[in-house]
Coordinates of C-alpha atoms (C1' of nucleotides) in Angstrom, one line a residue:
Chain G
X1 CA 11.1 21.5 -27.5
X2 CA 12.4 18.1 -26.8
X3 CA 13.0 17.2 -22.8
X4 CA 13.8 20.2 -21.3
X5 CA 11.6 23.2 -21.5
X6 CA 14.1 25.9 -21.4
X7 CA 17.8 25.6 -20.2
X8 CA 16.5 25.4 -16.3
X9 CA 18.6 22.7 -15.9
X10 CA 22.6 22.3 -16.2
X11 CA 23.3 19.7 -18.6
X12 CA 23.4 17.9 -15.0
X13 CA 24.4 14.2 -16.4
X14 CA 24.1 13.9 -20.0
X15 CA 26.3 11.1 -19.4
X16 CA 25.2 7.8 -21.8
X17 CA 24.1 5.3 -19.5
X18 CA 26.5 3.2 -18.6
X19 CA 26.5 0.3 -21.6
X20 CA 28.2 -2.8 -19.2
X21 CA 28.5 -5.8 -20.8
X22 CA 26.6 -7.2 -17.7
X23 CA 23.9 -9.6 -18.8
X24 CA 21.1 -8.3 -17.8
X25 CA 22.2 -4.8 -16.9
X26 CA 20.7 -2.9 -14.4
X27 CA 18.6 -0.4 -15.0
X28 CA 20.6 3.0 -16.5
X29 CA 17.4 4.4 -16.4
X30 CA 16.3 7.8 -17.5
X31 CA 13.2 8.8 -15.4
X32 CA 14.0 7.2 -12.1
X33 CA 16.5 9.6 -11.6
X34 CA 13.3 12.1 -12.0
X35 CA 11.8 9.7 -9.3
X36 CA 15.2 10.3 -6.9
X37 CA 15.2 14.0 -7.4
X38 CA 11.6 14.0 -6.1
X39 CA 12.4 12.0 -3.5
X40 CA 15.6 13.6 -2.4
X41 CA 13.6 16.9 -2.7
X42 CA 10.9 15.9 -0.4
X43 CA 13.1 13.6 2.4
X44 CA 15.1 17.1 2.5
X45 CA 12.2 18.7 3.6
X46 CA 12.1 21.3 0.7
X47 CA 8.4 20.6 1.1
X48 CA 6.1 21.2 4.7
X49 CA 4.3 18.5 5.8
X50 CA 1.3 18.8 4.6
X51 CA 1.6 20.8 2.1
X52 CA 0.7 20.0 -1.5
X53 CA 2.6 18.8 -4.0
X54 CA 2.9 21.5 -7.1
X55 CA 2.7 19.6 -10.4
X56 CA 3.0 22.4 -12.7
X57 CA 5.9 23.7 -10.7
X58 CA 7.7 20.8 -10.2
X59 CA 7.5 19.6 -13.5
X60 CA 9.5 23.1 -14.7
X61 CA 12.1 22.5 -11.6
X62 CA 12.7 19.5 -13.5
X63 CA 12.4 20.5 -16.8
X64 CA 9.9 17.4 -17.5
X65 CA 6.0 17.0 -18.7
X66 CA 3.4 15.7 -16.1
X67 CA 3.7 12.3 -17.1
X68 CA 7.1 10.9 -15.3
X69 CA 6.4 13.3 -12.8
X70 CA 3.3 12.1 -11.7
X71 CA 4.6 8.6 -12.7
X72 CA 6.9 9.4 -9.5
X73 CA 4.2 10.6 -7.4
X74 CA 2.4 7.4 -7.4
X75 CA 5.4 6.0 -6.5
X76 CA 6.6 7.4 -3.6
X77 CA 2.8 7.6 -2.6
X78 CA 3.3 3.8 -2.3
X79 CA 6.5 4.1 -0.6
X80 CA 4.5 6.4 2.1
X81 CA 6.2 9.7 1.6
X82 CA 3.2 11.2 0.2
X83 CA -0.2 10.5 0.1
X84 CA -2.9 11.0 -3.2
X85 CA -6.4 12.8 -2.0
X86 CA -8.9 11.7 -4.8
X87 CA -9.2 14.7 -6.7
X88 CA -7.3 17.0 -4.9
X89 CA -4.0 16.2 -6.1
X90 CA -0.7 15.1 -3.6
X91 CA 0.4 16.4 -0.1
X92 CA 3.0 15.7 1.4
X93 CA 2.3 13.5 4.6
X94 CA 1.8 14.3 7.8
X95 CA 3.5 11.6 10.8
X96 CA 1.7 12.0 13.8
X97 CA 3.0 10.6 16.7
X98 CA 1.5 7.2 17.0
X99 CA 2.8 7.1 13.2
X100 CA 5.9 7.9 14.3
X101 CA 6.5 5.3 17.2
X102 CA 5.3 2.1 14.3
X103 CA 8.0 3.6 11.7
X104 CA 10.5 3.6 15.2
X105 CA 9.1 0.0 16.0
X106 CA 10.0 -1.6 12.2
X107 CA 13.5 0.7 11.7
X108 CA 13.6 -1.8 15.4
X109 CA 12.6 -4.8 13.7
X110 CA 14.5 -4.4 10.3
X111 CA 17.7 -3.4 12.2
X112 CA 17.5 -6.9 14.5
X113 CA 16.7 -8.6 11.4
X114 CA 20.4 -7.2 9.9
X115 CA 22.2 -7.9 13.0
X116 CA 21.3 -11.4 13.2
X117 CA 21.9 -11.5 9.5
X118 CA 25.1 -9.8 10.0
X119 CA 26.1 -12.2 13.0
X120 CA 26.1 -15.1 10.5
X121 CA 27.9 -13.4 7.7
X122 CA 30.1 -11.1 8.8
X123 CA 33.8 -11.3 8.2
X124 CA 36.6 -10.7 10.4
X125 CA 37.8 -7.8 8.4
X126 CA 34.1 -6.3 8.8
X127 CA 33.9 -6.6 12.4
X128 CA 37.5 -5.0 12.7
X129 CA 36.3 -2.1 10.4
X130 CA 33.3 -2.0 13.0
X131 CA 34.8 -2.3 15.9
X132 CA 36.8 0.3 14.7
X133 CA 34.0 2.8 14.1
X134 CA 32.8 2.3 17.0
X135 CA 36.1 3.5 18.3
X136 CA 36.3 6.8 17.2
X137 CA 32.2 7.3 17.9
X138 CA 33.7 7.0 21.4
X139 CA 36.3 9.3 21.0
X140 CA 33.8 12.1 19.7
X141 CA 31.9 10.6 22.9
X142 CA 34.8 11.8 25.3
X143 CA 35.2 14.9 23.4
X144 CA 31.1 15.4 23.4
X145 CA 31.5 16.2 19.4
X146 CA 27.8 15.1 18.6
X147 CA 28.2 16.1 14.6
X148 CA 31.4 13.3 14.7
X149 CA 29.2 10.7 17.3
X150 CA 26.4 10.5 14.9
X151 CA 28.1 10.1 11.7
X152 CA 30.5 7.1 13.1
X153 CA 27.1 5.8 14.5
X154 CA 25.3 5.5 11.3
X155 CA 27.7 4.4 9.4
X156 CA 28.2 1.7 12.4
X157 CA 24.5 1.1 12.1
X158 CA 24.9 1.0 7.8
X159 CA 27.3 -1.4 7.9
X160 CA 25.6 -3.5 10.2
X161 CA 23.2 -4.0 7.1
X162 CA 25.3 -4.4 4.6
X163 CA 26.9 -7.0 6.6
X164 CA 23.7 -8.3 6.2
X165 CA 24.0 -8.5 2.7
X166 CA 20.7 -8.6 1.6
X167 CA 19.3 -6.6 -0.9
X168 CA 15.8 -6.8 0.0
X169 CA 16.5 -6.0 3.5
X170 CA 18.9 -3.0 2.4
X171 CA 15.9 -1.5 0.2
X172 CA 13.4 -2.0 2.9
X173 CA 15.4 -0.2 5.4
X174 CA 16.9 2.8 3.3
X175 CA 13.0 3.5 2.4
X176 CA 11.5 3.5 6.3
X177 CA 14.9 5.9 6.9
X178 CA 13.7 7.7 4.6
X179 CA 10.7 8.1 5.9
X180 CA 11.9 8.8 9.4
X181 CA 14.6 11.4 8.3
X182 CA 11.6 13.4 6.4
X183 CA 10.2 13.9 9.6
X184 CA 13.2 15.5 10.8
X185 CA 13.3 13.0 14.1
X186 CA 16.5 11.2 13.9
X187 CA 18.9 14.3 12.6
X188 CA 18.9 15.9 16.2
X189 CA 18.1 12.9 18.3
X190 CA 21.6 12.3 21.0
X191 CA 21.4 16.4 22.1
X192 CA 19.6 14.8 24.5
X193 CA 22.9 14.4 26.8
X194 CA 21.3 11.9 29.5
X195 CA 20.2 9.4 26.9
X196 CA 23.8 9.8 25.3
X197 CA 25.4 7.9 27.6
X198 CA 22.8 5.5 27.6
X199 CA 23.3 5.1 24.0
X200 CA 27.3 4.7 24.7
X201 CA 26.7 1.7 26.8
X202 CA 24.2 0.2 24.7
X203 CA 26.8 0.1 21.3
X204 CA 29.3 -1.5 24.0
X205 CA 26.8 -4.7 23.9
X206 CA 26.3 -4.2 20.5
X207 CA 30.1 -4.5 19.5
X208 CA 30.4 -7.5 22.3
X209 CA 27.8 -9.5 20.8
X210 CA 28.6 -9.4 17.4
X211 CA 32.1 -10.0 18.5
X212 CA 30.9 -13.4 19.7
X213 CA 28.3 -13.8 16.5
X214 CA 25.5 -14.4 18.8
X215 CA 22.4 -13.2 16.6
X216 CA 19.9 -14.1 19.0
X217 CA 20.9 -11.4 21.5
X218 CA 22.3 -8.8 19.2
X219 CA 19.1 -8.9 17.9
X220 CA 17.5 -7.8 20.8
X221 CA 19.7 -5.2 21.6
X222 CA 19.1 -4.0 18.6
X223 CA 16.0 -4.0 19.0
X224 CA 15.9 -2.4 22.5
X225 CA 18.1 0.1 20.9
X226 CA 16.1 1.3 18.8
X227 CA 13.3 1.7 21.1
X228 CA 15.5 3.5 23.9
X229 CA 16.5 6.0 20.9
X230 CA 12.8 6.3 19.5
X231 CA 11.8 6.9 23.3
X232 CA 14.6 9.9 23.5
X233 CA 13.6 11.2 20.2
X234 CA 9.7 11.7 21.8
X235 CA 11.5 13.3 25.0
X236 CA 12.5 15.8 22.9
X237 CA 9.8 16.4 21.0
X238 CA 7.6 16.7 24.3
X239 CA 10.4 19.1 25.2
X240 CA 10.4 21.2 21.9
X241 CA 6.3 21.4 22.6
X242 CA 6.4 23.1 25.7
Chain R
X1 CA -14.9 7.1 -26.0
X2 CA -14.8 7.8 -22.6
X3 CA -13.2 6.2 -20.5
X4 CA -13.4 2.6 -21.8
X5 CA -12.7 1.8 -25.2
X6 CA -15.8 -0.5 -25.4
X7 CA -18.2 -2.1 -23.0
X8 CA -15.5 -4.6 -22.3
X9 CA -15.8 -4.9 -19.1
X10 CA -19.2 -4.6 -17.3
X11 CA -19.9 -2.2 -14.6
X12 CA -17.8 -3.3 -12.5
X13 CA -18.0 -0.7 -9.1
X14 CA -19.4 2.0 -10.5
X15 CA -20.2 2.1 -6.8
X16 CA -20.1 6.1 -5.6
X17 CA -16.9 6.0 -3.4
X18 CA -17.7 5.7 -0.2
X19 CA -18.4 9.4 1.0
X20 CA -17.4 8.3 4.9
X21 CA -17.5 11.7 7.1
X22 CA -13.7 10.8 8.3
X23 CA -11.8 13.9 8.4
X24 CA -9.4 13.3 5.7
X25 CA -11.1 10.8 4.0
X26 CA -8.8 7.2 3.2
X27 CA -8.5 7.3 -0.6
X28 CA -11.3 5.8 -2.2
X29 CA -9.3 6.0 -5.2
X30 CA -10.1 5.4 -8.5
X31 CA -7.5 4.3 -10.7
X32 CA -5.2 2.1 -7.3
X33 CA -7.9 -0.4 -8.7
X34 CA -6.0 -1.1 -11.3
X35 CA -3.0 -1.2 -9.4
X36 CA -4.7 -3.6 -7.1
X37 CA -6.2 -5.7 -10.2
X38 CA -2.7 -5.4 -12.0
X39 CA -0.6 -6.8 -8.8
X40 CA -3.3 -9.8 -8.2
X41 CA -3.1 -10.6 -11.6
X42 CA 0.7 -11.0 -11.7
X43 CA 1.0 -12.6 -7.9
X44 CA -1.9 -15.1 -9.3
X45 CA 0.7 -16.4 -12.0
X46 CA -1.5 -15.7 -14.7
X47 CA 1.5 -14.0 -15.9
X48 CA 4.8 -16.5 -16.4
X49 CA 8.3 -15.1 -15.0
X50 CA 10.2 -13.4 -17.4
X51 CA 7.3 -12.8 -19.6
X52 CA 6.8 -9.7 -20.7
X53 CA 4.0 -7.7 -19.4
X54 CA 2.1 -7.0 -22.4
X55 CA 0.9 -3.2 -22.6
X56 CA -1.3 -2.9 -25.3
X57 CA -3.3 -6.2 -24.2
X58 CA -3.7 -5.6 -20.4
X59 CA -5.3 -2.0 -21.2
X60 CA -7.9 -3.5 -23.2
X61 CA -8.4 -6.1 -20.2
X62 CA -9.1 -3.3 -18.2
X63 CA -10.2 -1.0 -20.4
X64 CA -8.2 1.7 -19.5
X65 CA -5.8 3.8 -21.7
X66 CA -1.8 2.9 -20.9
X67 CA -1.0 6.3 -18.7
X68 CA -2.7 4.4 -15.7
X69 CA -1.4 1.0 -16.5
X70 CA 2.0 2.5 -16.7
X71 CA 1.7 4.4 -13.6
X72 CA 0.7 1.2 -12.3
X73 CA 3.7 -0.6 -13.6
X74 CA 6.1 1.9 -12.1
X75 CA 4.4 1.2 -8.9
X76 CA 4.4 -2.9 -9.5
X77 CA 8.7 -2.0 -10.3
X78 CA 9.1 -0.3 -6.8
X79 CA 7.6 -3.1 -5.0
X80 CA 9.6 -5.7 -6.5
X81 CA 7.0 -7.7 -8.2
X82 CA 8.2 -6.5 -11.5
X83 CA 11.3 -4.8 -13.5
X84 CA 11.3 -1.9 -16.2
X85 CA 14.4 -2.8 -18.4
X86 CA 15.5 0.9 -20.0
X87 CA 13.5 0.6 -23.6
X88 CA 12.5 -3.0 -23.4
X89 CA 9.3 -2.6 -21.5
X90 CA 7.9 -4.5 -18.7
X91 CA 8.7 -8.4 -17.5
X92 CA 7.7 -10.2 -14.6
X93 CA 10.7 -10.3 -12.2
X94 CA 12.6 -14.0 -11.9
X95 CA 13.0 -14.8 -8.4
X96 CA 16.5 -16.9 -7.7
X97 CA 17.2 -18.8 -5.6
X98 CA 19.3 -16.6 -3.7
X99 CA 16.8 -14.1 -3.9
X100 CA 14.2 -16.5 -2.4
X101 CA 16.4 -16.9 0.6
X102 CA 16.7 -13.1 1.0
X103 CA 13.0 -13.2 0.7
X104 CA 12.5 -15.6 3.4
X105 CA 14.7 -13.6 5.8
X106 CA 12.9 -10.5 5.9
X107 CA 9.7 -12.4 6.1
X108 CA 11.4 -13.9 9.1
X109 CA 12.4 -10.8 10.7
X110 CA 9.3 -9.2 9.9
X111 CA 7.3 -12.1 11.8
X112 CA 9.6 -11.9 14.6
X113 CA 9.0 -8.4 15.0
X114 CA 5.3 -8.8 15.1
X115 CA 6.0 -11.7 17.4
X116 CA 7.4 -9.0 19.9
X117 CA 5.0 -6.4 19.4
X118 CA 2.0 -9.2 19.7
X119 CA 3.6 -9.7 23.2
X120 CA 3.2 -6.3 24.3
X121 CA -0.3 -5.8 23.1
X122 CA -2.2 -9.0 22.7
X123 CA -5.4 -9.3 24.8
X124 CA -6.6 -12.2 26.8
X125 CA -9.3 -12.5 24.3
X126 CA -6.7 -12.0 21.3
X127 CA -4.6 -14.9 22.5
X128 CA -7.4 -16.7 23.0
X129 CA -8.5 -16.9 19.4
X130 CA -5.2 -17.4 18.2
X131 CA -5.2 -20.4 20.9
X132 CA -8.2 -21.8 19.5
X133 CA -6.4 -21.4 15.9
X134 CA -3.2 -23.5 17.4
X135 CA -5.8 -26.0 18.3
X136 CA -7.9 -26.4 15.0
X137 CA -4.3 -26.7 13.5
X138 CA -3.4 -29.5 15.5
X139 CA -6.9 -31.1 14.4
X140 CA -6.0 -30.8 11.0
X141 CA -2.7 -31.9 11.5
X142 CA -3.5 -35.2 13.4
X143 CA -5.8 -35.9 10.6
X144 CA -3.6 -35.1 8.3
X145 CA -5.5 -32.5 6.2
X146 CA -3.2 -30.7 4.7
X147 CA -5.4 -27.8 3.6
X148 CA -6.9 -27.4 7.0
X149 CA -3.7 -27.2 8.8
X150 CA -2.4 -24.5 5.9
X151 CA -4.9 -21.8 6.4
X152 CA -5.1 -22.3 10.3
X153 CA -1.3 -22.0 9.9
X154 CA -1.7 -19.3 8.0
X155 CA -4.8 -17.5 10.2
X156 CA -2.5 -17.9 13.1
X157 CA 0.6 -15.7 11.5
X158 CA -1.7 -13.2 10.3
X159 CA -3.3 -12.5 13.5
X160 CA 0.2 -12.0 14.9
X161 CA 0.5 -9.5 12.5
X162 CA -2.9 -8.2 13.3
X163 CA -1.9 -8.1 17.1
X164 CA 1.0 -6.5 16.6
X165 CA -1.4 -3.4 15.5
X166 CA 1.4 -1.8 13.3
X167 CA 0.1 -0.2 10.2
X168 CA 3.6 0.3 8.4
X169 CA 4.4 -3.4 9.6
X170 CA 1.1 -4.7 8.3
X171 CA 1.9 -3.4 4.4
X172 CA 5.2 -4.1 4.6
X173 CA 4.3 -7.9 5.3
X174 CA 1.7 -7.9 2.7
X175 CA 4.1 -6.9 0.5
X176 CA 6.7 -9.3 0.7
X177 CA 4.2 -11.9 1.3
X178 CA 2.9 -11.2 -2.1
X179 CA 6.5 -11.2 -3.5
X180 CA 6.9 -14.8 -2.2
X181 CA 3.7 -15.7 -3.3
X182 CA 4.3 -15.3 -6.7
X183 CA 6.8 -17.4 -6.6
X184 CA 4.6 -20.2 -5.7
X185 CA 6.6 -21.2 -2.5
X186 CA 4.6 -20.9 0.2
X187 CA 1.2 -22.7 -1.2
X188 CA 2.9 -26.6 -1.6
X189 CA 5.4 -26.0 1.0
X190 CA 3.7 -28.2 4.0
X191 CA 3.5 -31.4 1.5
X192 CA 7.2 -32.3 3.2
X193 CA 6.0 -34.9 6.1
X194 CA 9.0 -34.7 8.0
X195 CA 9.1 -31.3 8.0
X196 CA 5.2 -31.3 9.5
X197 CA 6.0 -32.6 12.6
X198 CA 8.7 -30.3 12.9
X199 CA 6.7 -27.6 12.2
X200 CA 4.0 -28.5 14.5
X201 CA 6.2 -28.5 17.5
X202 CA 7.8 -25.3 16.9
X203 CA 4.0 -23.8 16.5
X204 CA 3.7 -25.1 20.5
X205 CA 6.8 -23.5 21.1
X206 CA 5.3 -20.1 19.5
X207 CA 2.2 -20.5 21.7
X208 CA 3.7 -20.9 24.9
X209 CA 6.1 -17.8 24.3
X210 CA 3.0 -16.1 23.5
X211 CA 1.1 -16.7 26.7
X212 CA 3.9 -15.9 28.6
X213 CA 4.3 -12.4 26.4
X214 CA 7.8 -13.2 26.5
X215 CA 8.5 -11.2 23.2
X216 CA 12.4 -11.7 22.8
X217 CA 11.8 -15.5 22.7
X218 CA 9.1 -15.3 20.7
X219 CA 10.9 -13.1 18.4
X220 CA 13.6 -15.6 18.0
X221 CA 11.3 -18.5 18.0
X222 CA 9.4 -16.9 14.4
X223 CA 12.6 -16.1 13.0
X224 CA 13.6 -19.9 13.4
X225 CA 10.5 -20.9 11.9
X226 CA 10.1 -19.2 8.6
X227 CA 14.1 -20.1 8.7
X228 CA 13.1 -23.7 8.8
X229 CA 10.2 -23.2 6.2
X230 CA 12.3 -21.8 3.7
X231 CA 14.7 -24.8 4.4
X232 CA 11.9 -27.3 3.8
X233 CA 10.7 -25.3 0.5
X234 CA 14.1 -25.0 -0.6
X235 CA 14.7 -28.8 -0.2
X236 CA 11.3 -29.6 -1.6
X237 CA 12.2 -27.3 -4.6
X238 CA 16.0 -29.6 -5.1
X239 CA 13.2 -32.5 -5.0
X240 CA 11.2 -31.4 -7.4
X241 CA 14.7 -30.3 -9.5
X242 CA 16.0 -33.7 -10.1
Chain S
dT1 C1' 22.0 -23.7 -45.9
dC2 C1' 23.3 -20.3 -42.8
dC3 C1' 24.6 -15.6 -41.5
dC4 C1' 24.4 -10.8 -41.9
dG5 C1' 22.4 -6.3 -43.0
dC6 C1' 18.6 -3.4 -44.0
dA7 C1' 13.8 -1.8 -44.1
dA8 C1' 9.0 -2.2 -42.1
dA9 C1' 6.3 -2.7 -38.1
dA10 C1' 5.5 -2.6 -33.4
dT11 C1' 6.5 -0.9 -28.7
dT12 C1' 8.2 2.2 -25.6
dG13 C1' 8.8 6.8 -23.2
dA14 C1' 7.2 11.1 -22.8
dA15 C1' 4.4 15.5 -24.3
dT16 C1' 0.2 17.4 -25.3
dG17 C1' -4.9 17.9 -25.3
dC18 C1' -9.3 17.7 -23.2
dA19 C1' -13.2 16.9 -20.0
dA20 C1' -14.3 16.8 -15.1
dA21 C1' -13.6 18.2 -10.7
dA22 C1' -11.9 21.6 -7.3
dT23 C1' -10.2 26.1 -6.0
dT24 C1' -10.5 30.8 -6.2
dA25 C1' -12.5 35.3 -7.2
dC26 C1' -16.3 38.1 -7.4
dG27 C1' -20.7 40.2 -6.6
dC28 C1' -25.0 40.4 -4.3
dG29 C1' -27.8 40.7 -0.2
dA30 C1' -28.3 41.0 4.7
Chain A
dT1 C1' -18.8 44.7 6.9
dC2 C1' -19.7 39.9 6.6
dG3 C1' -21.7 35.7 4.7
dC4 C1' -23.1 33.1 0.8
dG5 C1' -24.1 31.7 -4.0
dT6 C1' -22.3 31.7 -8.6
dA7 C1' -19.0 32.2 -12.3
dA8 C1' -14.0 32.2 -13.8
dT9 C1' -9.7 30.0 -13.2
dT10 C1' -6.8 26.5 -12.0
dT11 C1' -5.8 21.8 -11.3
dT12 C1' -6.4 17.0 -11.8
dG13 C1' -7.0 12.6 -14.3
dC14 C1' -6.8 10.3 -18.2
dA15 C1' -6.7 9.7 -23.4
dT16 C1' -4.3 10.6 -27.3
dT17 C1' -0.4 11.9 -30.1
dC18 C1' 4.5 11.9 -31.4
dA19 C1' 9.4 10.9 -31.7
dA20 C1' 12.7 7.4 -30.8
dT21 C1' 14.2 2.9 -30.0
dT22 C1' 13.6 -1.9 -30.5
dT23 C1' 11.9 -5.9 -32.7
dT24 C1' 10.6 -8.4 -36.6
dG25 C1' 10.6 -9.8 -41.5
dC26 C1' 13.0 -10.3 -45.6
dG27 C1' 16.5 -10.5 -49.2
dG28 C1' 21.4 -10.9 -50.6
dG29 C1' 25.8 -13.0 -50.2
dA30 C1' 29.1 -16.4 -48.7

DNA sequence: TCCCGCAAAATTGAATGCAAAATTACGCGA
DNA sequence: TCGCGTAATTTTGCATTCAATTTTGCGGGA
């Protein structure tokens, strides 16, 4: 057999790799997307925490040897989704709480970093298409739609760092969200209705200072932000564990 | 053979790993030393950018077999350090300049958030020491010793870090700061003069937010600084250009 | 002399094989 | 029935092997 051990898999994207002419061509490569499958798989929870990682089934999921796939293993170990026990194979890790409030504090610290960044970059078409987002999050606001809130506030958040425009900053951050989503904390963060108004107010300074490109202070915010949303998110939690 | 194709390298750590009673035991790994002797090998420069990173000859150096070395390499390729071009192998990664500048500002806003964390834990004893630091810098810098001043400098940033008591920070700044490293940036930086002074005063300013804890200034304070640094390599670096 | 094409050699990416460790299953004794 | 030691099974980690792509070396033709 060559690739696949059986016909598990749909042709899925038997696509050539894109050939650009670009010089030096980013990588079309062929077992990263093994890598992204993994990852996807585990940031989607498919896994428990703590559970361990099942080579020999994973690597028929996928219709691939154990090489790549425990090529990937060490990688996301290093990107802290998993962690390697010496001779006991993967698990999948476990965030306490005090885990927890440090990946909060640098999603805080990478997000004041983009502001600022954004504050010195951004144009005036990408504040409009900001300061229209933020818009209709407060129209789901007023109409307490909390599916329609968080996705305008994401995206506000998203392009807040592309704004940024820097790659190494946009890596950094998708991998700690990552990490963050995987533990399920941020997906049902703003039920908490008290904080949500809170939250509301704290965008309005967010729009206002990067409506006067003063990095300094939306940094802060930002920064603030993030902690006032971490702070909710343990509320809840505390709530859940009664 | 077992293991090691000949007695190329001697013992080495045969060391029993370190059996500590800790409940789940960190890692005491066997094969992330060759990640770890892989990545100082390339941050060292004994590697050229661009180069390729030759397979075959680096597992004889370590006397391993190439399944490690390329799980290593796919590590190396997620942080950055290197690239994996589709069938072309391995080759250092070239740092632009524009990538240097991205570099810079996530080392900034990484320092900043530290800065702000520091605030809100640093002990009287903690800022003492880093006080004492600021002074022996000052030393250095009135007598001019370059080196001296450096890894005071250098002491005094890590122990922000250190205070900021962040473990996801922590490897996240060791990261990058290995990233810049490699590029050779921050070792002759200091050897502007005019830029010293300027330095030095903006290390007084960083000390006197930090007694006061007044984290927000402080934050904005270290992301100014590293901004200036960079501006003083990048200079020194259009210097050394002509 | 220079350029192009073709074959040999080297390198890469991935699968398979194998020894060492861990996990599980089982049987014996209390 | 329960606990414990031992053997079978599974799993892990790494080496080796194999097909495929790329790179290198060489010769013919303009």
């Amino acid at each position: 057999m060559t690739r696949a051990s059986e016909g598990v898999e749909p042709p899925a994207a038997p696509a050539p790799r894109s050939t650009s002419a670009a010089r030096e061509i980013l990588v079309p490569s062929l077992h990263d997307e093994v890598l992204a499958r993994l990852r996807d798989f585990i940031v989607e929870g498919n896994l428990a925490a703590g559970a361990r990682v099942p080579e020999r089934l994973l690597c028929e999921r996928f219709g691939i040897s154990r090489t790549p796939l425990r090529e990937a293993l060490k990688v996301l170990a290093s990107e802290g989704l998993i962690e390697l026990l010496p001779n006991r194979g993967a698990r999948v890790r476990r965030i306490g709480e005090r885990e927890m409030v440090e990946l909060f504090d640098v999603m805080g610290g990478l997000e004041a970093l983009a502001g600022r960044l954004a504050c010195e970059r951004l144009t005036e078409a990408g504040f409009a298409e900001i300061e229209r987002l933020h818009h209709a999050m407060y129209g789901h606001y007023l109409k307490r739609d909390l599916h329609g809130y968080f996705a305008c506030n994401q995206a506000i958040h998203d392009r807040i760092v592309e704004a940024a425009d820097n790659a190494a900053l946009k890596a950094t951050y998708a991998s700690f969200a990552g990490r963050l989503r995987r533990a399920r904390y941020s997906a049902n963060l703003d039920a908490n209705r008290d904080r949500w108004g809170e939250a509301m107010r704290e965008h309005e300074e967010i729009l206002d200072a990067l409506r006067r490109r003063a990095g300094a202070e939306l940094s802060d915010i930002l920064f603030r932000h993030l902690r006032n949303k971490r702070r909710a998110a343990a509320d809840r939690e505390a709530d859940l564990a009664e």
